[in-house]
């Protein structure tokens, strides 16, 4: 289309239940060429998407939040020279992975959430939010050894953390039941 040109648009089959409108192209504005963006521009844009994603998550809109976090992390991953901004890059990358994992927990996608949280904890072993979230993901995946280890890590930093205590209790009880079931199974094998 050229400036000033009009185009009729019809949505639907054109007979029943359709929407039609006329679109006129008023102006063409040249945008910024993404290939010419500097790494600092990308970091600023990623931070903007992260902030919007955080606001959307607070509004109980995890799907929209996830899409914003995903846009932000793609900007961060494809920096030209992440080594130049290593500290900022790590902080932003781990924060975005942590936020994306929170969304995945809302979707009950525990395996993907755990993978994202593993990335966070590979960089920051004492990230309490990531540890608590991985406790939940691991418990849902019935990985009670991992749940217990993460709960103990949370409680080592914050001894009165309610989430850490909750998942420690869940893991201890589940491991106890697993051991009882295992012993019963072994007994049946040799009787």
PDB file of N, CA and C in Angstrom, residues 47-87:
ATOM      1  N   UNK A  47      14.565  -4.369  29.846  1.00  0.00           N
ATOM      2  CA  UNK A  47      14.098  -3.915  31.168  1.00  0.00           C
ATOM      3  C   UNK A  47      12.655  -3.402  31.085  1.00  0.00           C
ATOM      4  N   UNK A  48      12.329  -2.717  29.982  1.00  0.00           N
ATOM      5  CA  UNK A  48      10.969  -2.206  29.795  1.00  0.00           C
ATOM      6  C   UNK A  48       9.975  -3.370  29.696  1.00  0.00           C
ATOM      7  N   UNK A  49      10.320  -4.379  28.908  1.00  0.00           N
ATOM      8  CA  UNK A  49       9.442  -5.551  28.780  1.00  0.00           C
ATOM      9  C   UNK A  49       9.318  -6.284  30.116  1.00  0.00           C
ATOM     10  N   UNK A  50      10.414  -6.354  30.861  1.00  0.00           N
ATOM     11  CA  UNK A  50      10.393  -7.010  32.174  1.00  0.00           C
ATOM     12  C   UNK A  50       9.441  -6.285  33.120  1.00  0.00           C
ATOM     13  N   UNK A  51       9.516  -4.969  33.136  1.00  0.00           N
ATOM     14  CA  UNK A  51       8.639  -4.180  34.014  1.00  0.00           C
ATOM     15  C   UNK A  51       7.173  -4.389  33.639  1.00  0.00           C
ATOM     16  N   UNK A  52       6.880  -4.343  32.355  1.00  0.00           N
ATOM     17  CA  UNK A  52       5.494  -4.559  31.906  1.00  0.00           C
ATOM     18  C   UNK A  52       5.052  -5.972  32.282  1.00  0.00           C
ATOM     19  N   UNK A  53       5.953  -6.951  32.099  1.00  0.00           N
ATOM     20  CA  UNK A  53       5.646  -8.337  32.466  1.00  0.00           C
ATOM     21  C   UNK A  53       5.358  -8.477  33.951  1.00  0.00           C
ATOM     22  N   UNK A  54       6.145  -7.811  34.786  1.00  0.00           N
ATOM     23  CA  UNK A  54       5.904  -7.855  36.236  1.00  0.00           C
ATOM     24  C   UNK A  54       4.531  -7.271  36.577  1.00  0.00           C
ATOM     25  N   UNK A  55       4.180  -6.162  35.930  1.00  0.00           N
ATOM     26  CA  UNK A  55       2.865  -5.553  36.168  1.00  0.00           C
ATOM     27  C   UNK A  55       1.742  -6.493  35.735  1.00  0.00           C
ATOM     28  N   UNK A  56       1.920  -7.134  34.590  1.00  0.00           N
ATOM     29  CA  UNK A  56       0.903  -8.072  34.098  1.00  0.00           C
ATOM     30  C   UNK A  56       0.767  -9.275  35.031  1.00  0.00           C
ATOM     31  N   UNK A  57       1.881  -9.759  35.555  1.00  0.00           N
ATOM     32  CA  UNK A  57       1.833 -10.901  36.471  1.00  0.00           C
ATOM     33  C   UNK A  57       1.083 -10.528  37.749  1.00  0.00           C
ATOM     34  N   UNK A  58       1.322  -9.304  38.238  1.00  0.00           N
ATOM     35  CA  UNK A  58       0.605  -8.827  39.431  1.00  0.00           C
ATOM     36  C   UNK A  58      -0.890  -8.712  39.177  1.00  0.00           C
ATOM     37  N   UNK A  59      -1.254  -8.454  37.925  1.00  0.00           N
ATOM     38  CA  UNK A  59      -2.673  -8.350  37.539  1.00  0.00           C
ATOM     39  C   UNK A  59      -3.279  -9.723  37.265  1.00  0.00           C
ATOM     40  N   UNK A  60      -2.559 -10.793  37.606  1.00  0.00           N
ATOM     41  CA  UNK A  60      -3.019 -12.172  37.384  1.00  0.00           C
ATOM     42  C   UNK A  60      -3.192 -12.475  35.899  1.00  0.00           C
ATOM     43  N   UNK A  61      -2.261 -11.987  35.088  1.00  0.00           N
ATOM     44  CA  UNK A  61      -2.264 -12.237  33.644  1.00  0.00           C
ATOM     45  C   UNK A  61      -0.943 -12.910  33.257  1.00  0.00           C
ATOM     46  N   UNK A  62      -0.739 -14.163  33.720  1.00  0.00           N
ATOM     47  CA  UNK A  62       0.550 -14.823  33.507  1.00  0.00           C
ATOM     48  C   UNK A  62       0.884 -15.101  32.039  1.00  0.00           C
ATOM     49  N   UNK A  63      -0.109 -15.321  31.198  1.00  0.00           N
ATOM     50  CA  UNK A  63       0.176 -15.580  29.780  1.00  0.00           C
ATOM     51  C   UNK A  63       0.785 -14.333  29.145  1.00  0.00           C
ATOM     52  N   UNK A  64       0.147 -13.190  29.377  1.00  0.00           N
ATOM     53  CA  UNK A  64       0.675 -11.938  28.823  1.00  0.00           C
ATOM     54  C   UNK A  64       2.039 -11.608  29.431  1.00  0.00           C
ATOM     55  N   UNK A  65       2.182 -11.862  30.729  1.00  0.00           N
ATOM     56  CA  UNK A  65       3.458 -11.607  31.397  1.00  0.00           C
ATOM     57  C   UNK A  65       4.556 -12.478  30.791  1.00  0.00           C
ATOM     58  N   UNK A  66       4.239 -13.751  30.575  1.00  0.00           N
ATOM     59  CA  UNK A  66       5.232 -14.664  30.003  1.00  0.00           C
ATOM     60  C   UNK A  66       5.703 -14.169  28.639  1.00  0.00           C
ATOM     61  N   UNK A  67       4.783 -13.696  27.824  1.00  0.00           N
ATOM     62  CA  UNK A  67       5.167 -13.197  26.497  1.00  0.00           C
ATOM     63  C   UNK A  67       6.109 -11.995  26.609  1.00  0.00           C
ATOM     64  N   UNK A  68       5.859 -11.114  27.574  1.00  0.00           N
ATOM     65  CA  UNK A  68       6.757  -9.964  27.774  1.00  0.00           C
ATOM     66  C   UNK A  68       8.135 -10.417  28.252  1.00  0.00           C
ATOM     67  N   UNK A  69       8.156 -11.356  29.210  1.00  0.00           N
ATOM     68  CA  UNK A  69       9.438 -11.871  29.692  1.00  0.00           C
ATOM     69  C   UNK A  69      10.190 -12.567  28.560  1.00  0.00           C
ATOM     70  N   UNK A  70       9.456 -13.268  27.714  1.00  0.00           N
ATOM     71  CA  UNK A  70      10.063 -13.965  26.590  1.00  0.00           C
ATOM     72  C   UNK A  70      10.686 -12.970  25.604  1.00  0.00           C
ATOM     73  N   UNK A  71       9.982 -11.874  25.317  1.00  0.00           N
ATOM     74  CA  UNK A  71      10.551 -10.834  24.447  1.00  0.00           C
ATOM     75  C   UNK A  71      11.830 -10.276  25.055  1.00  0.00           C
ATOM     76  N   UNK A  72      11.776 -10.031  26.350  1.00  0.00           N
ATOM     77  CA  UNK A  72      12.936  -9.455  27.034  1.00  0.00           C
ATOM     78  C   UNK A  72      14.130 -10.407  27.006  1.00  0.00           C
ATOM     79  N   UNK A  73      13.877 -11.671  27.251  1.00  0.00           N
ATOM     80  CA  UNK A  73      15.003 -12.611  27.316  1.00  0.00           C
ATOM     81  C   UNK A  73      15.619 -12.815  25.938  1.00  0.00           C
ATOM     82  N   UNK A  74      14.811 -12.734  24.883  1.00  0.00           N
ATOM     83  CA  UNK A  74      15.375 -12.832  23.531  1.00  0.00           C
ATOM     84  C   UNK A  74      16.296 -11.648  23.242  1.00  0.00           C
ATOM     85  N   UNK A  75      15.929 -10.479  23.721  1.00  0.00           N
ATOM     86  CA  UNK A  75      16.808  -9.315  23.546  1.00  0.00           C
ATOM     87  C   UNK A  75      18.122  -9.516  24.289  1.00  0.00           C
ATOM     88  N   UNK A  76      18.033 -10.069  25.488  1.00  0.00           N
ATOM     89  CA  UNK A  76      19.224 -10.270  26.323  1.00  0.00           C
ATOM     90  C   UNK A  76      20.117 -11.361  25.741  1.00  0.00           C
ATOM     91  N   UNK A  77      19.513 -12.434  25.268  1.00  0.00           N
ATOM     92  CA  UNK A  77      20.303 -13.556  24.743  1.00  0.00           C
ATOM     93  C   UNK A  77      21.096 -13.146  23.505  1.00  0.00           C
ATOM     94  N   UNK A  78      20.501 -12.289  22.683  1.00  0.00           N
ATOM     95  CA  UNK A  78      21.145 -11.939  21.418  1.00  0.00           C
ATOM     96  C   UNK A  78      21.908 -10.622  21.449  1.00  0.00           C
ATOM     97  N   UNK A  79      22.469 -10.294  22.586  1.00  0.00           N
ATOM     98  CA  UNK A  79      23.353  -9.138  22.650  1.00  0.00           C
ATOM     99  C   UNK A  79      24.602  -9.432  21.826  1.00  0.00           C
ATOM    100  N   UNK A  80      25.149  -8.401  21.231  1.00  0.00           N
ATOM    101  CA  UNK A  80      26.356  -8.577  20.415  1.00  0.00           C
ATOM    102  C   UNK A  80      27.558  -8.958  21.278  1.00  0.00           C
ATOM    103  N   UNK A  81      27.676  -8.319  22.441  1.00  0.00           N
ATOM    104  CA  UNK A  81      28.837  -8.556  23.292  1.00  0.00           C
ATOM    105  C   UNK A  81      28.402  -8.653  24.755  1.00  0.00           C
ATOM    106  N   UNK A  82      27.821  -9.805  25.162  1.00  0.00           N
ATOM    107  CA  UNK A  82      27.361  -9.919  26.554  1.00  0.00           C
ATOM    108  C   UNK A  82      28.492  -9.826  27.567  1.00  0.00           C
ATOM    109  N   UNK A  83      29.721 -10.134  27.145  1.00  0.00           N
ATOM    110  CA  UNK A  83      30.850 -10.050  28.063  1.00  0.00           C
ATOM    111  C   UNK A  83      31.083  -8.619  28.538  1.00  0.00           C
ATOM    112  N   UNK A  84      30.784  -7.650  27.684  1.00  0.00           N
ATOM    113  CA  UNK A  84      30.982  -6.246  28.045  1.00  0.00           C
ATOM    114  C   UNK A  84      30.011  -5.819  29.145  1.00  0.00           C
ATOM    115  N   UNK A  85      28.863  -6.470  29.183  1.00  0.00           N
ATOM    116  CA  UNK A  85      27.836  -6.119  30.172  1.00  0.00           C
ATOM    117  C   UNK A  85      27.553  -7.307  31.088  1.00  0.00           C
ATOM    118  N   UNK A  86      28.573  -8.106  31.397  1.00  0.00           N
ATOM    119  CA  UNK A  86      28.371  -9.391  32.049  1.00  0.00           C
ATOM    120  C   UNK A  86      27.559  -9.304  33.339  1.00  0.00           C
ATOM    121  N   UNK A  87      27.891  -8.367  34.217  1.00  0.00           N
ATOM    122  CA  UNK A  87      27.161  -8.284  35.490  1.00  0.00           C
ATOM    123  C   UNK A  87      25.696  -7.944  35.238  1.00  0.00           C
TER     124      UNK A  87
END
